[in-house]
């Protein structure tokens, strides 16, 4: 028995006849236990709550009988196909000699403690017959209960090996039943949730769209064990692939009731020809487990994202005024001058100039022309961006700009000059998504061009303070005139995109960038390493946003969610602003046309937001009342000290005089502390119906609760929570 417990220990598994190697991947509350048997098969013995006594991990496998099947590799740590395997593989190959079999046996492992909180376990597997190996990486974040897993595939055969499937992760879980929460959507309908019990067989979540890959389905999901987890109870695993391209997640409930989750790049149209000595590094798959329901899992993930993934996750963000819905393509210098003044008047930090500022031969006056020609349109902006940046500064605000550098309209100079830079089939009719095509980022020259779009803007305008990076088209007719092997296209496109983003961040490490994809078509933790925030959806109807932001909030922290106040929906300005305040606040309205009181309300709301934003951005988020389960939706943000908070409440169903009939029970407070709740964001001329001179114990607020008095006359109520000493 060879038990690995000590950090920094490097082990090679020379095993005696009955020896067993146990490799736990532990976090504060969870463990995934890998074990190796006498035949050097490496299996997952356990995924669940961490055991107090580590020596007991070795007993799990006999208690659970996970692998009591015909093959002996049902719960393999990385299921290889073509030898003993009978289920969905994690990896499938054709060797250089044409043979299709693979068997991966344990060779050694090592564990490195990267710092106080982060460790990395590497497990080296090798085929006993072929010179083919896989190293599995498990990077664990102890305090956040998050694990990232990826694989590195290599060989030294005589010739190329074709990888037909190359998963990032292969998890195995054991429970009585499993409940999957997954998402689907489309433009303006992102993050529609469905939760169902998994039946035997394979359920696949995937994307084949190439770019804007999440348009119909994102890779984020949850699996509850034994019963659907609620906000505060139940065992639940959250999973997500850190990848912005085609993904595939197979959830296979096998004949012995194990759930196997195999996640990675989608192998659709993508057999990869791996050269001898080349390392194929998969993207990471991340998971977090909670024994205390969905709320705890989401807070773990938020902490992890802020500390380790999201760009500037513990930093500040800029509030802004965007002109997309205020002007669409119809603007000029005079109009923008006014908008810059409005930005200041409103009280936000930055003005964001959206689509339509560029292209001359084919001016960008609608979405049919000009994309790709990133020179200021001389009619609209005779003095260029630089004069706008200056003018913004004179007005005491910052200036940001929209780009969509991966794309091109066929009606553009770029397309005319470089038809071979475009993703299209050489002998087929072109087919467009929003009248545009995707540039071939597999081509290094195109990568230089895309990098140059951003670099030029910053070189000419060093004070440019913000970029909105859009990506509106999916990939049709996938073909690169640059690549020799077309089956590498989808993978090389993503490599090209990340290379460009790496270069941008190497030179401009801090400038805030919004990840937009015609809405939420590209929101994932690979991209969010380069972006400070994402655009959840073009649907800014605040009622719809309550539901959408709710679902996003399970996976992504509030400071990354850009929420703009627009004219979508029928709700009053207060409701729209209150909803937008639940993340990173922005506006996209005609400020000059706001009635006096609406403007006054917005100005006061921005000032309130500035007081509370650090709680919303960096605090813990507690879902108190779900909009799908109740007529009132309530979400609480609480600072780490449990001293300050902000509680958002909305009427989401106004039929039959619905209102907040019961008090909303708060969570996360210190039961011993005393708190005062004060209503803020009151529309000018209205007064709160709530009494503010009472203080309550945290105990009372969590057991009995507080009624925000939400009703058809008070459809949105924000309460500031302050500790009373
Ligand atoms: C799609 C984005 O989601 C919108 O916010 C806007 O930027 C338009 N593109 C501009 O074309």
Coordinates of N, CA and C in Angstrom, one line a residue, residues 73-93 100-104 151 153 163-172 202 204 248-252 254 260-267:
X73 N -12.3 -1.8 -16.4 CA -11.9 -0.4 -16.6 C -13.1 0.5 -16.7
X74 N -14.2 0.1 -16.1 CA -15.5 0.9 -16.3 C -15.3 2.3 -15.6
X75 N -14.6 2.3 -14.5 CA -14.3 3.6 -13.9 C -12.9 4.0 -14.1
X76 N -12.4 3.8 -15.3 CA -11.1 4.2 -15.6 C -10.9 5.7 -15.4
X77 N -9.7 6.1 -15.1 CA -9.4 7.5 -14.9 C -9.3 8.3 -16.2
X78 N -9.1 7.5 -17.3 CA -9.1 8.1 -18.7 C -9.3 7.0 -19.6
X79 N -10.6 6.8 -20.0 CA -11.0 5.6 -20.7 C -10.5 5.5 -22.1
X80 N -9.7 4.5 -22.3 CA -9.0 4.3 -23.7 C -9.9 3.3 -24.5
X81 N -10.0 3.6 -25.8 CA -10.9 2.7 -26.5 C -10.0 1.7 -27.3
X82 N -10.7 0.6 -27.7 CA -10.1 -0.4 -28.6 C -9.4 -1.5 -28.0
X83 N -9.4 -1.6 -26.6 CA -8.8 -2.7 -26.0 C -9.9 -3.4 -25.1
X84 N -9.9 -3.1 -23.8 CA -11.0 -3.8 -23.0 C -12.2 -3.0 -22.8
X85 N -12.2 -1.7 -23.2 CA -13.3 -0.8 -22.9 C -14.6 -1.2 -23.6
X86 N -15.7 -0.9 -22.9 CA -17.0 -1.2 -23.4 C -17.9 0.0 -23.4
X87 N -17.4 1.1 -23.0 CA -18.3 2.3 -22.8 C -17.7 3.5 -23.6
X88 N -18.3 4.7 -23.4 CA -17.8 5.9 -24.1 C -16.4 6.2 -23.7
X89 N -15.5 6.3 -24.7 CA -14.1 6.5 -24.3 C -13.8 8.0 -24.1
X90 N -12.7 8.2 -23.4 CA -12.1 9.6 -23.3 C -11.2 9.8 -24.4
X91 N -10.5 8.8 -24.8 CA -9.5 8.9 -25.9 C -9.7 7.7 -26.9
X92 N -9.6 8.1 -28.2 CA -9.6 7.1 -29.3 C -8.5 7.4 -30.3
X93 N -7.7 6.5 -30.7 CA -6.6 6.8 -31.6 C -6.5 5.8 -32.7
X100 N -6.0 0.3 -34.1 CA -6.9 1.2 -33.4 C -7.0 1.0 -31.9
X101 N -6.1 0.2 -31.3 CA -6.3 -0.1 -29.9 C -5.4 0.8 -29.0
X102 N -6.0 1.0 -27.8 CA -5.2 1.8 -26.9 C -5.5 1.2 -25.5
X103 N -4.4 1.1 -24.7 CA -4.6 0.7 -23.3 C -3.6 1.6 -22.5
X104 N -4.2 2.2 -21.5 CA -3.3 3.2 -20.8 C -3.1 2.6 -19.3
X151 N -5.5 17.1 -19.9 CA -4.6 16.0 -20.3 C -3.6 16.4 -21.3
X153 N -1.3 14.7 -24.2 CA -1.2 13.4 -25.0 C 0.1 13.5 -25.9
X163 N -5.7 11.3 -33.5 CA -6.5 11.3 -32.2 C -7.9 11.5 -32.7
X164 N -8.8 10.6 -32.4 CA -10.2 10.7 -32.8 C -11.0 11.3 -31.7
X165 N -10.6 11.1 -30.5 CA -11.2 11.7 -29.4 C -10.1 12.0 -28.3
X166 N -10.2 13.1 -27.6 CA -9.1 13.6 -26.8 C -9.7 14.4 -25.6
X167 N -10.4 13.8 -24.7 CA -11.1 14.5 -23.7 C -10.1 15.2 -22.7
X168 N -10.6 16.2 -22.0 CA -9.9 16.9 -21.0 C -10.0 16.1 -19.7
X169 N -11.2 15.6 -19.5 CA -11.5 15.0 -18.2 C -12.4 13.8 -18.3
X170 N -12.3 12.9 -17.4 CA -13.1 11.7 -17.3 C -13.4 11.5 -15.8
X171 N -14.6 11.9 -15.4 CA -15.0 11.8 -14.0 C -15.9 10.6 -13.9
X172 N -15.9 10.0 -12.7 CA -16.9 8.9 -12.4 C -17.5 9.2 -11.1
X202 N -26.4 7.8 -22.8 CA -25.5 9.0 -22.9 C -26.3 10.2 -23.2
X204 N -25.6 14.1 -24.3 CA -24.4 14.9 -24.7 C -24.8 16.4 -24.8
X248 N -17.7 19.2 -26.2 CA -18.6 18.0 -26.1 C -18.5 17.4 -24.7
X249 N -19.6 17.3 -24.0 CA -19.6 16.7 -22.7 C -20.6 15.5 -22.7
X250 N -20.1 14.4 -22.6 CA -20.9 13.2 -22.5 C -21.2 12.8 -21.1
X251 N -22.4 12.6 -20.7 CA -22.8 12.2 -19.4 C -23.4 10.8 -19.6
X252 N -22.6 9.8 -19.2 CA -23.1 8.4 -19.5 C -23.5 7.7 -18.2
X254 N -24.2 4.4 -16.7 CA -23.9 3.0 -17.2 C -24.8 2.0 -16.5
X260 N -20.6 8.7 -15.7 CA -19.3 9.0 -16.2 C -19.4 10.3 -17.0
X261 N -18.6 11.2 -16.7 CA -18.7 12.5 -17.3 C -17.4 12.7 -18.1
X262 N -17.5 12.7 -19.4 CA -16.3 12.8 -20.3 C -16.4 14.2 -21.1
X263 N -15.5 15.1 -20.8 CA -15.6 16.4 -21.3 C -14.4 16.9 -22.0
X264 N -14.6 17.6 -23.1 CA -13.4 18.1 -23.8 C -13.8 18.8 -25.1
X265 N -12.8 19.1 -25.9 CA -13.1 19.7 -27.2 C -14.0 18.7 -28.0
X266 N -14.9 19.2 -28.7 CA -15.7 18.4 -29.6 C -14.9 17.8 -30.7
X267 N -14.9 16.5 -30.8 CA -14.1 15.8 -31.8 C -14.8 15.9 -33.2

